[in-house]
XYZ file of N, CA and C in Angstrom:
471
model
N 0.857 -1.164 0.000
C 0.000 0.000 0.000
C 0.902 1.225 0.000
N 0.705 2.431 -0.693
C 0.998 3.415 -0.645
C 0.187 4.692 -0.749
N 1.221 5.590 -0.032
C 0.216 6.986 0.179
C -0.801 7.599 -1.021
N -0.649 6.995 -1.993
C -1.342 7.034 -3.305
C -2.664 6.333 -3.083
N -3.116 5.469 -2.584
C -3.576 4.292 -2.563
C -4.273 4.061 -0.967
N -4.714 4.916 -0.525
C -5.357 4.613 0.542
C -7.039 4.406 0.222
N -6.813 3.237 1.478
C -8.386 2.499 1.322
C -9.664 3.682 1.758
N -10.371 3.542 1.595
C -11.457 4.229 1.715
C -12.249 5.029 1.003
N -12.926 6.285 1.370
C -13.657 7.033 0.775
C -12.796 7.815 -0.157
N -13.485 8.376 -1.314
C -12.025 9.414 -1.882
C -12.225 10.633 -1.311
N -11.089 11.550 -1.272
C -10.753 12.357 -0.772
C -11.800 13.261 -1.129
N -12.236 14.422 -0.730
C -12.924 15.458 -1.020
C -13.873 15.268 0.381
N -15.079 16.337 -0.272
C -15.935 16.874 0.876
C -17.495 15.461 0.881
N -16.924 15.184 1.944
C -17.725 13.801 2.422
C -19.682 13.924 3.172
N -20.122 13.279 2.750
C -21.792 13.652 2.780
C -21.512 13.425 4.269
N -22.776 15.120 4.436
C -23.024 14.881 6.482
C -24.168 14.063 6.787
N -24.571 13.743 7.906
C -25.883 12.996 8.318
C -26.942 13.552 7.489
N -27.883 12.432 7.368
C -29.068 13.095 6.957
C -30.046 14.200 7.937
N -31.519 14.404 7.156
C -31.927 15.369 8.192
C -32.533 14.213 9.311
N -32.749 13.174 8.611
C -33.872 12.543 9.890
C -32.445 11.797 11.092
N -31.317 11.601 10.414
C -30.110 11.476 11.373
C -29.626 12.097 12.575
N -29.760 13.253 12.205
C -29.596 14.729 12.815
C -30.740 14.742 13.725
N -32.008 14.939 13.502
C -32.955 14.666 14.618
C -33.102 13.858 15.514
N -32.650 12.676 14.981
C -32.559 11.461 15.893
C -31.450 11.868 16.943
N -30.705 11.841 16.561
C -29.133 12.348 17.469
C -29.454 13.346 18.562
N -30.185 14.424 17.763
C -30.361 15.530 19.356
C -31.389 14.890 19.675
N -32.775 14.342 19.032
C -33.530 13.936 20.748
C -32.851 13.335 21.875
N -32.159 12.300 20.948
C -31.848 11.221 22.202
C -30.598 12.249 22.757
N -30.049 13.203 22.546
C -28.529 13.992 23.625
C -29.366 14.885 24.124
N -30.564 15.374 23.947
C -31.152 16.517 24.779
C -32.274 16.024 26.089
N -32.099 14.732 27.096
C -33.226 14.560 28.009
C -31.749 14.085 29.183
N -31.933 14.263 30.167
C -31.061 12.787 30.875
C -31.546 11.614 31.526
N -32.877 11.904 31.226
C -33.792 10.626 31.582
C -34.447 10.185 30.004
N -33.675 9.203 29.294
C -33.989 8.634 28.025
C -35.143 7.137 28.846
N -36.010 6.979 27.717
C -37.051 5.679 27.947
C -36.355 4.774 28.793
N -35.063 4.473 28.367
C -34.815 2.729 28.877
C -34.137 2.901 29.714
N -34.062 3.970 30.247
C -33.130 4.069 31.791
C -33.949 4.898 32.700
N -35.137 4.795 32.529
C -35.995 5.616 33.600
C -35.967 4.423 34.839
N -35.991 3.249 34.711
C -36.115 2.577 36.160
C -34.867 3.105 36.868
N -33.555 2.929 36.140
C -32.315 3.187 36.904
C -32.521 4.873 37.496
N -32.797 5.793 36.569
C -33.085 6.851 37.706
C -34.376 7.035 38.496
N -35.194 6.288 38.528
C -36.487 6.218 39.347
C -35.790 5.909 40.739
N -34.767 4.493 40.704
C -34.115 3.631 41.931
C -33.223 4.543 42.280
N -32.398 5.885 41.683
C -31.596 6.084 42.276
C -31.647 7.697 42.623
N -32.853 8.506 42.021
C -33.686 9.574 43.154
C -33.942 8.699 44.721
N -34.923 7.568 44.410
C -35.145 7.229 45.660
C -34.390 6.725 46.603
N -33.237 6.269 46.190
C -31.832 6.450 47.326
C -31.240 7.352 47.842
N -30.891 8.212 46.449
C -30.662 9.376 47.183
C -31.092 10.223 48.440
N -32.921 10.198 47.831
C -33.939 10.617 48.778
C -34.271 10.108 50.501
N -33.859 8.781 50.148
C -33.599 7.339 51.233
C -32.392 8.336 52.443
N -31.108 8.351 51.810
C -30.107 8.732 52.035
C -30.335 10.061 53.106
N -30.725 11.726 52.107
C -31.238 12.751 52.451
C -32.040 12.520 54.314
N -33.109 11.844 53.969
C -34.055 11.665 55.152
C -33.241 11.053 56.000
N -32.598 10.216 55.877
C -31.697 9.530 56.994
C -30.801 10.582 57.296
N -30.335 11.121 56.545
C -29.108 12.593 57.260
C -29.642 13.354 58.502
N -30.795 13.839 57.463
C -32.376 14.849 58.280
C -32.364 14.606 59.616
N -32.940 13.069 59.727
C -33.145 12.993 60.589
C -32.326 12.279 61.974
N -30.768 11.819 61.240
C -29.766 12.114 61.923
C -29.524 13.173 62.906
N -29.783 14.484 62.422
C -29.374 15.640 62.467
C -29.917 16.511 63.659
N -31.423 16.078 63.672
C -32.534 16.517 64.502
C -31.977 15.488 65.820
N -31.749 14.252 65.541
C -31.633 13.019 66.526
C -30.180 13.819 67.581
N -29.210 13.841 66.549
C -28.378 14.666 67.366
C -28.399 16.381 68.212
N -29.006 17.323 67.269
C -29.553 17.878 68.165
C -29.685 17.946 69.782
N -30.987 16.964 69.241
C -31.593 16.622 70.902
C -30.683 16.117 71.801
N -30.047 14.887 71.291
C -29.536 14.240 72.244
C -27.840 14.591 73.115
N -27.392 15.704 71.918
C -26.646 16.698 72.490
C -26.913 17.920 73.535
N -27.719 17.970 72.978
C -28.944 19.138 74.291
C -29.037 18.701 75.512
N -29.681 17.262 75.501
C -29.950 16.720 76.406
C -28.920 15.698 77.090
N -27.822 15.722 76.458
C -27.048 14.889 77.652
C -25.670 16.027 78.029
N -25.730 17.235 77.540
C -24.733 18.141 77.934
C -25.572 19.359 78.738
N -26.751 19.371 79.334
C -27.575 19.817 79.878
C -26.931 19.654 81.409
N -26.476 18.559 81.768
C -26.195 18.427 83.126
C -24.300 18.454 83.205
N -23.554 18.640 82.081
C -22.511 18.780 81.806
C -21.977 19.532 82.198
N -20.741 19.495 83.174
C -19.700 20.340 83.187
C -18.485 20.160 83.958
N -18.129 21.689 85.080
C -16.771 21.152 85.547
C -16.766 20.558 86.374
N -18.192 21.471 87.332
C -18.677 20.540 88.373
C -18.960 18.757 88.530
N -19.704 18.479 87.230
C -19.627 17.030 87.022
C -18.631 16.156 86.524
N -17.643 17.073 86.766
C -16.503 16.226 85.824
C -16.690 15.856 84.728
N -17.654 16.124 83.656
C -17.733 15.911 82.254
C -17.213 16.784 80.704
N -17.075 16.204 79.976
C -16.464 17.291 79.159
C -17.564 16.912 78.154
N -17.831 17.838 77.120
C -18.843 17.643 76.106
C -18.225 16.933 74.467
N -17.049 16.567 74.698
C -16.238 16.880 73.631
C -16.805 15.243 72.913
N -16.989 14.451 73.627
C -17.305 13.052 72.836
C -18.978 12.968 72.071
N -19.603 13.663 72.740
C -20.625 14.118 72.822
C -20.964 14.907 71.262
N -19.926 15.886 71.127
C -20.063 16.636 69.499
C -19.314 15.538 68.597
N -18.505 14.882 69.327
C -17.888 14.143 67.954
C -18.729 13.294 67.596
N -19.406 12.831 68.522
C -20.535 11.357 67.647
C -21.357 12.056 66.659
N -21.617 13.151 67.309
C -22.742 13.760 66.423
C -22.281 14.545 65.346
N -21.031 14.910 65.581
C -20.575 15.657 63.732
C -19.909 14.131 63.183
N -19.775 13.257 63.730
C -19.283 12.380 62.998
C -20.661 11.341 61.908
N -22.059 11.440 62.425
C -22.794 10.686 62.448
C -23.469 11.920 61.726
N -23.705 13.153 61.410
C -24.305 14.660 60.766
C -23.096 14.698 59.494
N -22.009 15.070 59.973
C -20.746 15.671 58.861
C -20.609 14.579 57.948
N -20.973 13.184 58.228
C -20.058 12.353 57.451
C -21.121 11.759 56.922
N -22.571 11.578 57.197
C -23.524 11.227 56.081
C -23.936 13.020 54.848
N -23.834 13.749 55.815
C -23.580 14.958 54.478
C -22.634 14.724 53.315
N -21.418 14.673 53.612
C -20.725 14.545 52.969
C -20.134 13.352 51.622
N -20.708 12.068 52.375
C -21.115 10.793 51.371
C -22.910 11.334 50.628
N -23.443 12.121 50.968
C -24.466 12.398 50.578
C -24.088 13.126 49.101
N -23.440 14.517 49.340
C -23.295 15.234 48.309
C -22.573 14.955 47.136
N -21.606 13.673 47.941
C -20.301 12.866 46.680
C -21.273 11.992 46.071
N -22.383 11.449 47.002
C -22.962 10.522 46.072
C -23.751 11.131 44.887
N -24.267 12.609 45.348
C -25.202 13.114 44.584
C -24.300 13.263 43.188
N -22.892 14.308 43.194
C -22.213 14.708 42.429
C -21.789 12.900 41.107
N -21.526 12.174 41.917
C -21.259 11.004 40.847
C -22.504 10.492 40.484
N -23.580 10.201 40.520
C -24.747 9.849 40.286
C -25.000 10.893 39.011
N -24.868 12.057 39.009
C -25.277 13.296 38.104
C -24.132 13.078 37.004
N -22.965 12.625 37.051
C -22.089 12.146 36.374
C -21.956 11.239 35.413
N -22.630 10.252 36.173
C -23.343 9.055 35.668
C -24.527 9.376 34.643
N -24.926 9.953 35.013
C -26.305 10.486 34.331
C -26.239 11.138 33.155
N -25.282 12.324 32.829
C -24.795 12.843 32.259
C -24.029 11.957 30.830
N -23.299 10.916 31.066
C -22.471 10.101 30.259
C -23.311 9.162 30.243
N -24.421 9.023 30.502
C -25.822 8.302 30.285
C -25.411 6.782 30.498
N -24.343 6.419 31.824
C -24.220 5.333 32.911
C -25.273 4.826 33.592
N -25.270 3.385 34.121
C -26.454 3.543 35.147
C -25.877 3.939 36.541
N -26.564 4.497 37.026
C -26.072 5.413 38.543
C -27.005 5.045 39.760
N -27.585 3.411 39.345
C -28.022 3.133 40.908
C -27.064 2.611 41.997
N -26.381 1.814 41.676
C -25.457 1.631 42.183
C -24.577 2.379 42.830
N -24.691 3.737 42.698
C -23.483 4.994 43.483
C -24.586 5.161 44.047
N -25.780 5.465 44.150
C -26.652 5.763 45.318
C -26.865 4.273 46.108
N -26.676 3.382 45.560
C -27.058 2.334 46.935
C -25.819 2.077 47.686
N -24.560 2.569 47.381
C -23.567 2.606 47.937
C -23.626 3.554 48.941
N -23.508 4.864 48.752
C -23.852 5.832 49.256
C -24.538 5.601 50.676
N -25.673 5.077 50.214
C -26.497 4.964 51.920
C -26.682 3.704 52.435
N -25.926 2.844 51.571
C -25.028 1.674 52.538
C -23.661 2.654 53.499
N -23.042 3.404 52.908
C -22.278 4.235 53.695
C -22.824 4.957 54.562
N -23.737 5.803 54.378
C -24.679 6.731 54.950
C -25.086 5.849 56.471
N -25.323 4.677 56.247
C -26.380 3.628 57.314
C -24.898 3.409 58.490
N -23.772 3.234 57.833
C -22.321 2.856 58.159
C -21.874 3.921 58.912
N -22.155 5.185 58.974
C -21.888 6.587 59.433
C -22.387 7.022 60.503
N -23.847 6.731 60.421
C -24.294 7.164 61.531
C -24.392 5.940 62.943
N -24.307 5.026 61.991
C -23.733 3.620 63.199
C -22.664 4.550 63.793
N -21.287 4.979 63.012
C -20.320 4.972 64.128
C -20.887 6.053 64.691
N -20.980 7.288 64.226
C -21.386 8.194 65.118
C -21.706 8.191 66.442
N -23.199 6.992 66.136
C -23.656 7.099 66.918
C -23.474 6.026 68.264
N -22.180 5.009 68.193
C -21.597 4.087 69.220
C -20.288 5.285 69.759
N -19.989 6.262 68.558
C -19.114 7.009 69.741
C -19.913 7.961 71.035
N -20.637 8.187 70.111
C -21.947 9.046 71.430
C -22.266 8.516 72.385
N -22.634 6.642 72.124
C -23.365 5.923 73.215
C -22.055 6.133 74.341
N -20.932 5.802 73.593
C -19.623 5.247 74.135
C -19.103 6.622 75.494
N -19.134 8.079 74.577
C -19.201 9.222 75.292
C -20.064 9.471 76.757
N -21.120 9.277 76.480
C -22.360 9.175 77.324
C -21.783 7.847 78.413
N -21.831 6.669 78.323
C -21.295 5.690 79.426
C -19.906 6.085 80.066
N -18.767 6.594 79.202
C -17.996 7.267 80.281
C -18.055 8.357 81.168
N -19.615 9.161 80.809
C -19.922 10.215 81.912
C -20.389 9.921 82.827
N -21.268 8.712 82.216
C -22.114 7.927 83.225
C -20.965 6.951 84.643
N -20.119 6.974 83.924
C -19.531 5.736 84.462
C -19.966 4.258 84.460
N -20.748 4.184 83.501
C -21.496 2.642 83.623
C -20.518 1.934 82.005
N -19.177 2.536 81.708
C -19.009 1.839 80.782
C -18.657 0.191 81.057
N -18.496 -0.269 80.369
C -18.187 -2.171 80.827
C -16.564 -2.195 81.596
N -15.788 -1.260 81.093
C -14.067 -1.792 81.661
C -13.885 -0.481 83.286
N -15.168 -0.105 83.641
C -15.245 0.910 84.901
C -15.678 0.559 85.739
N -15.274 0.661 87.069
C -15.647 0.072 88.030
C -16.874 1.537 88.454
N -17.968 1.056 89.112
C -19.340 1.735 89.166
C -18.820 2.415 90.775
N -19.946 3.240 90.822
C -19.741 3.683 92.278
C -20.879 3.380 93.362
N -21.639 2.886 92.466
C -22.915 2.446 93.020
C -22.874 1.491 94.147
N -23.198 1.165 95.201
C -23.141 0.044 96.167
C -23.595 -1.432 95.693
């Protein structure tokens, strides 16, 4: 073969898509919810959404239960509040934050017209994983104020 002699079309100005080509092409690049992937984003709003409400109401949960167990807190009681905020920004900060990464790759997904249930069921498999710890460092916080943790000897009679 030589540069004379190349396979293909001949050189010059080469026919563009047709018109009904051209239409076809932008419907399907102009929606991000195309027909055959509406279940995959149906499943993965509602994780997301899954996800969201579990933060929510993370959030409110900590609240309270920061309110209410640093209510009797201080120098006098020998308590410090400090385990107390960490369960709860750990179990608030860290399902936010798998929240918004999940949102951002899911939209990614979506975009390059991937399926993206799977980054949301990850997500609040993490999300569920988060506020667990959170919320065993809180319990954990709370029994050393109490003194009723398991490796403390009680003062109780």
């Amino acid at each position: 073969m030589t540069w004379s002699n190349v396979p293909g079309p001949p050189p010059g100005p080469t026919p563009g898509p047709t018109d009904a080509e051209r239409a076809a092409w932008e419907r399907g690049g102009s929606t991000l919810f195309p027909a055959g992937k509406l279940a995959d984003r149906i499943s993965t709003v509602l994780l997301l959404a899954a996800g969201a409400v579990l933060t929510a109401v993370a959030a409110v949960v900590a609240i309270v239960a920061v309110a209410s167990a640093t209510a009797s807190c201080g120098a006098a009681a020998g308590c410090t509040p400090g385990g107390y905020f960490t369960g709860a920004g750990i179990a608030v900060g860290g399902s936010f934050v798998v929240g918004v990464a999940t949102v951002v790759l899911a939209v990614a997904a979506w975009v390059r017209r991937r399926t993206s249930w799977w980054i949301a069921a990850i997500g609040f498999v993490l999300t569920i994983a988060i506020v667990t710890v959170g919320g065993v460092v809180f319990a954990h916080a709370v029994d050393d104020a109490d003194g009723t943790s398991p490796g403390s000897v009680s003062a109780l009679p």
